[in-house]
């Protein structure tokens, strides 16, 4: 077998051209010798000699590639978004894949673009055409050399994964994960969503770089960009979002007692252009999702997928290893001032403070249990273990996400009121700090 001649310009030296920031050109020739030129949204680099083309709408291109009467040649034009340099790829068609990892990844990417625009069932990937590159040359121009890809020293990667792996509780783990993404890939904005007990919803528990933390915001698995990536257990990287993404409804300032609790807006940049969404998997189990955002086009590169994937795997694994119950610590007294009215709705376990929505679900049930114990027994310190064993909270025996719910509750209280606090006193133990007299009202039950 004859050895392949090295490419004049190696594909790995022009990785920025395959990011999808700028459209690529594709030219094929029909049986009558007539060329057909059109645009592709992205040319995906498979390895050092192969590229993949998504088959969606291009009937003429497909016919030219698969015509048995002629050689299935194709020429591609790709462009570096950093400096405008254009590279010409001479290639030939090899095969079409309609299933498998590569097909699923490209299908997820197209569906994610539709999801980010609020659409569904718009793009239908019928196949992925694999082409072998025979030559790659730079089109002569006066532009500077191609921008080198971002590289990260192994020592920095090792230090980041060690920090994530050595976190002693979930709160520290989540912060270490987000800050490591900032240090390794330059992400200044990001958030973590964890899977709830059912595995059908995700809720935000940690974030960085946003004005509002978004703690407590929820989405369904399979819905929207993040939900789609979660459902398929696929990493998604968007490099050029064509319009602003709006994740949330306008926040309601006040809610009447008989109204349903409003949605909490997801964290998000008003003019996001790049996103990297990665599943946090431990033993094939979805622990949560990591979302990174930037207002810069092409902010996240192909190599960043590997770095973020490593951090997500380390974080998800450590989540399963963290212990919960430890020794107690001393409690702190509460000060007295104007009374705070706390209303609780058992149907969805939602909690309102002075008629303003705070939280719902498992975290709402936990807060109500803590407040009732505080009022009835005067106790301020609690342990994770006693909550986990409390039958009134109806926590599942496995994967109760209790610590994550406590982090969520703590952050919502910090954002919404100065009258209540949940403070950690030791691993597996925390204190409820009440700085105002409280009045408890369970709607549908007798008041406390």
Coordinates of N, CA and C in Angstrom, one line a residue, residues 91-184:
X91 N -10.1 17.0 -1.7 CA -10.5 15.7 -1.0 C -11.3 14.8 -2.0
X92 N -11.5 13.6 -1.5 CA -12.4 12.7 -2.2 C -13.4 12.0 -1.2
X93 N -14.6 11.8 -1.7 CA -15.6 11.2 -0.9 C -15.3 9.7 -0.6
X94 N -15.5 9.3 0.7 CA -15.2 8.0 1.1 C -16.4 7.2 1.5
X95 N -17.3 7.7 2.3 CA -18.5 7.0 2.7 C -19.4 8.0 3.4
X96 N -20.6 7.5 3.7 CA -21.6 8.3 4.4 C -22.0 7.5 5.6
X97 N -22.0 8.1 6.8 CA -22.4 7.5 8.1 C -23.8 8.0 8.5
X98 N -24.7 7.1 8.8 CA -26.0 7.5 9.3 C -26.3 7.1 10.7
X99 N -25.2 6.7 11.4 CA -25.3 6.3 12.8 C -23.9 6.3 13.4
X100 N -23.8 6.1 14.7 CA -22.5 6.0 15.3 C -22.1 7.3 16.0
X101 N -21.0 7.3 16.8 CA -20.6 8.5 17.6 C -20.5 9.8 16.9
X102 N -19.8 9.7 15.7 CA -19.6 11.0 14.9 C -21.0 11.5 14.4
X103 N -21.8 10.7 13.9 CA -23.2 11.1 13.4 C -24.0 11.7 14.6
X104 N -23.9 11.0 15.8 CA -24.7 11.5 16.9 C -24.2 12.9 17.4
X105 N -22.9 13.0 17.3 CA -22.3 14.3 17.8 C -22.7 15.4 16.9
X106 N -22.7 15.2 15.6 CA -23.0 16.3 14.6 C -24.5 16.5 14.7
X107 N -25.3 15.5 14.9 CA -26.8 15.6 15.0 C -27.1 16.5 16.2
X108 N -26.4 16.2 17.3 CA -26.7 16.9 18.5 C -26.3 18.4 18.4
X109 N -25.2 18.6 17.6 CA -24.8 20.0 17.4 C -25.9 20.8 16.6
X110 N -26.4 20.2 15.6 CA -27.4 20.9 14.8 C -28.7 21.1 15.6
X111 N -29.1 20.1 16.4 CA -30.3 20.2 17.2 C -30.1 21.3 18.3
X112 N -28.8 21.4 18.8 CA -28.5 22.4 19.8 C -28.7 23.8 19.2
X113 N -28.2 24.0 18.0 CA -28.4 25.3 17.4 C -29.9 25.6 17.3
X114 N -30.7 24.7 16.9 CA -32.1 24.9 16.8 C -32.7 25.2 18.2
X115 N -32.2 24.5 19.2 CA -32.8 24.6 20.6 C -32.4 26.0 21.1
X116 N -31.2 26.5 20.8 CA -30.7 27.8 21.3 C -31.5 28.9 20.7
X117 N -32.1 28.7 19.5 CA -33.0 29.7 18.9 C -34.4 29.5 19.2
X118 N -34.8 28.5 20.1 CA -36.1 28.3 20.5 C -36.9 27.6 19.4
X119 N -36.2 26.8 18.6 CA -36.9 26.0 17.5 C -36.7 24.5 17.8
X120 N -37.5 23.7 17.2 CA -37.3 22.3 17.2 C -37.7 21.6 15.9
X121 N -37.1 20.5 15.6 CA -37.4 19.8 14.4 C -37.2 20.6 13.1
X122 N -36.2 21.6 13.2 CA -35.9 22.4 12.0 C -34.8 21.8 11.2
X123 N -33.8 21.3 11.8 CA -32.7 20.7 11.1 C -32.8 19.2 11.2
X124 N -32.7 18.5 10.0 CA -32.7 17.1 10.0 C -31.4 16.5 9.4
X125 N -30.6 15.9 10.1 CA -29.3 15.4 9.6 C -29.6 14.0 9.0
X126 N -29.4 13.9 7.7 CA -29.7 12.7 7.0 C -28.5 11.8 7.0
X127 N -27.3 12.4 7.1 CA -26.1 11.6 7.1 C -24.9 12.5 7.2
X128 N -23.7 11.9 7.4 CA -22.4 12.6 7.6 C -21.5 12.0 6.5
X129 N -21.1 12.9 5.6 CA -20.2 12.4 4.5 C -18.8 12.6 4.9
X130 N -18.0 11.4 4.9 CA -16.6 11.4 5.3 C -15.8 11.5 4.0
X131 N -14.9 12.5 4.0 CA -14.0 12.7 2.9 C -12.6 12.7 3.4
X132 N -11.7 12.1 2.5 CA -10.3 12.0 2.8 C -9.6 13.2 2.1
X133 N -8.8 13.9 2.8 CA -8.1 15.1 2.3 C -6.8 14.6 1.6
X134 N -6.7 15.0 0.3 CA -5.5 14.6 -0.5 C -4.4 15.8 -0.4
X135 N -4.9 17.0 -0.2 CA -3.9 18.1 -0.1 C -4.6 19.3 0.6
X136 N -3.8 20.0 1.3 CA -4.3 21.2 2.0 C -3.2 22.3 1.8
X137 N -3.6 23.4 1.1 CA -2.7 24.5 0.9 C -3.3 25.8 1.3
X138 N -2.4 26.8 1.6 CA -2.9 28.1 2.0 C -3.0 28.9 0.7
X139 N -4.1 29.6 0.6 CA -4.4 30.5 -0.6 C -3.5 31.7 -0.4
X140 N -2.6 32.1 -1.4 CA -1.7 33.2 -1.2 C -2.4 34.5 -0.8
X141 N -1.9 35.2 0.1 CA -2.4 36.5 0.6 C -1.4 37.2 1.4
X142 N -1.7 38.4 1.8 CA -0.8 39.2 2.6 C -1.1 39.1 4.1
X143 N -2.0 38.2 4.5 CA -2.4 38.1 5.9 C -1.3 37.4 6.7
X144 N -1.3 37.7 8.0 CA -0.2 37.0 8.8 C -0.5 35.5 9.0
X145 N 0.4 34.8 9.6 CA 0.3 33.4 9.8 C -0.9 33.1 10.6
X146 N -1.4 31.9 10.6 CA -2.5 31.4 11.3 C -2.3 31.6 12.8
X147 N -3.4 31.9 13.5 CA -3.3 32.0 15.0 C -3.1 30.6 15.6
X148 N -2.1 30.4 16.4 CA -1.9 29.1 17.0 C -3.0 28.7 18.0
X149 N -3.3 27.5 18.1 CA -4.4 27.1 19.0 C -3.9 27.3 20.5
X150 N -4.9 27.4 21.4 CA -4.6 27.6 22.8 C -4.0 26.3 23.3
X151 N -3.0 26.4 24.1 CA -2.4 25.2 24.7 C -2.3 25.4 26.2
X152 N -2.5 24.4 27.0 CA -2.4 24.4 28.4 C -1.4 23.4 28.9
X153 N -0.5 23.8 29.8 CA 0.5 22.9 30.3 C -0.1 21.8 31.1
X154 N 0.5 20.6 31.1 CA -0.1 19.5 31.8 C 0.0 19.8 33.3
X155 N 0.9 20.5 33.8 CA 1.0 20.8 35.2 C -0.2 21.6 35.7
X156 N -0.7 22.5 34.8 CA -1.9 23.3 35.2 C -3.1 22.4 35.2
X157 N -3.2 21.5 34.3 CA -4.4 20.6 34.2 C -4.4 19.7 35.4
X158 N -3.2 19.2 35.8 CA -3.1 18.3 37.0 C -3.4 19.0 38.2
X159 N -3.0 20.3 38.4 CA -3.3 21.1 39.5 C -4.8 21.3 39.7
X160 N -5.5 21.6 38.5 CA -6.9 21.9 38.5 C -7.7 20.6 38.9
X161 N -7.4 19.5 38.3 CA -8.1 18.3 38.6 C -7.8 17.8 40.1
X162 N -6.6 18.1 40.6 CA -6.4 17.8 42.0 C -7.2 18.6 42.9
X163 N -7.4 19.9 42.6 CA -8.2 20.8 43.4 C -9.6 20.3 43.4
X164 N -10.2 20.0 42.3 CA -11.5 19.5 42.2 C -11.7 18.2 43.0
X165 N -10.7 17.3 42.8 CA -10.7 16.0 43.4 C -10.6 16.0 44.9
X166 N -10.0 17.1 45.5 CA -9.7 17.1 46.9 C -10.7 18.0 47.6
X167 N -11.7 18.5 46.9 CA -12.8 19.3 47.6 C -13.4 18.5 48.7
X168 N -13.7 19.1 49.8 CA -14.2 18.4 51.0 C -15.7 18.5 51.1
X169 N -16.4 19.3 50.4 CA -17.8 19.3 50.4 C -18.3 19.7 49.0
X170 N -19.6 19.6 48.8 CA -20.2 19.9 47.5 C -20.0 21.4 47.1
X171 N -20.2 22.3 48.0 CA -20.1 23.7 47.8 C -18.7 24.0 47.3
X172 N -17.7 23.5 48.0 CA -16.3 23.7 47.6 C -16.0 23.1 46.2
X173 N -16.6 21.9 46.0 CA -16.4 21.2 44.7 C -16.9 22.0 43.5
X174 N -18.1 22.5 43.7 CA -18.7 23.3 42.6 C -17.9 24.5 42.3
X175 N -17.5 25.3 43.3 CA -16.7 26.5 43.1 C -15.4 26.1 42.4
X176 N -14.7 25.0 42.9 CA -13.4 24.6 42.3 C -13.6 24.3 40.9
X177 N -14.7 23.7 40.5 CA -14.9 23.3 39.1 C -15.1 24.5 38.2
X178 N -15.9 25.5 38.7 CA -16.1 26.7 37.9 C -14.8 27.5 37.8
X179 N -14.1 27.7 38.9 CA -12.9 28.5 38.9 C -11.8 27.8 38.0
X180 N -11.8 26.5 38.0 CA -10.8 25.8 37.2 C -11.1 26.0 35.7
X181 N -12.4 26.1 35.3 CA -12.8 26.4 33.9 C -12.3 27.8 33.6
X182 N -12.4 28.7 34.5 CA -11.9 30.0 34.2 C -10.4 30.0 34.0
X183 N -9.7 29.3 34.9 CA -8.2 29.3 34.8 C -7.7 28.6 33.6
X184 N -8.4 27.5 33.1 CA -7.9 26.7 32.0 C -8.4 27.1 30.7

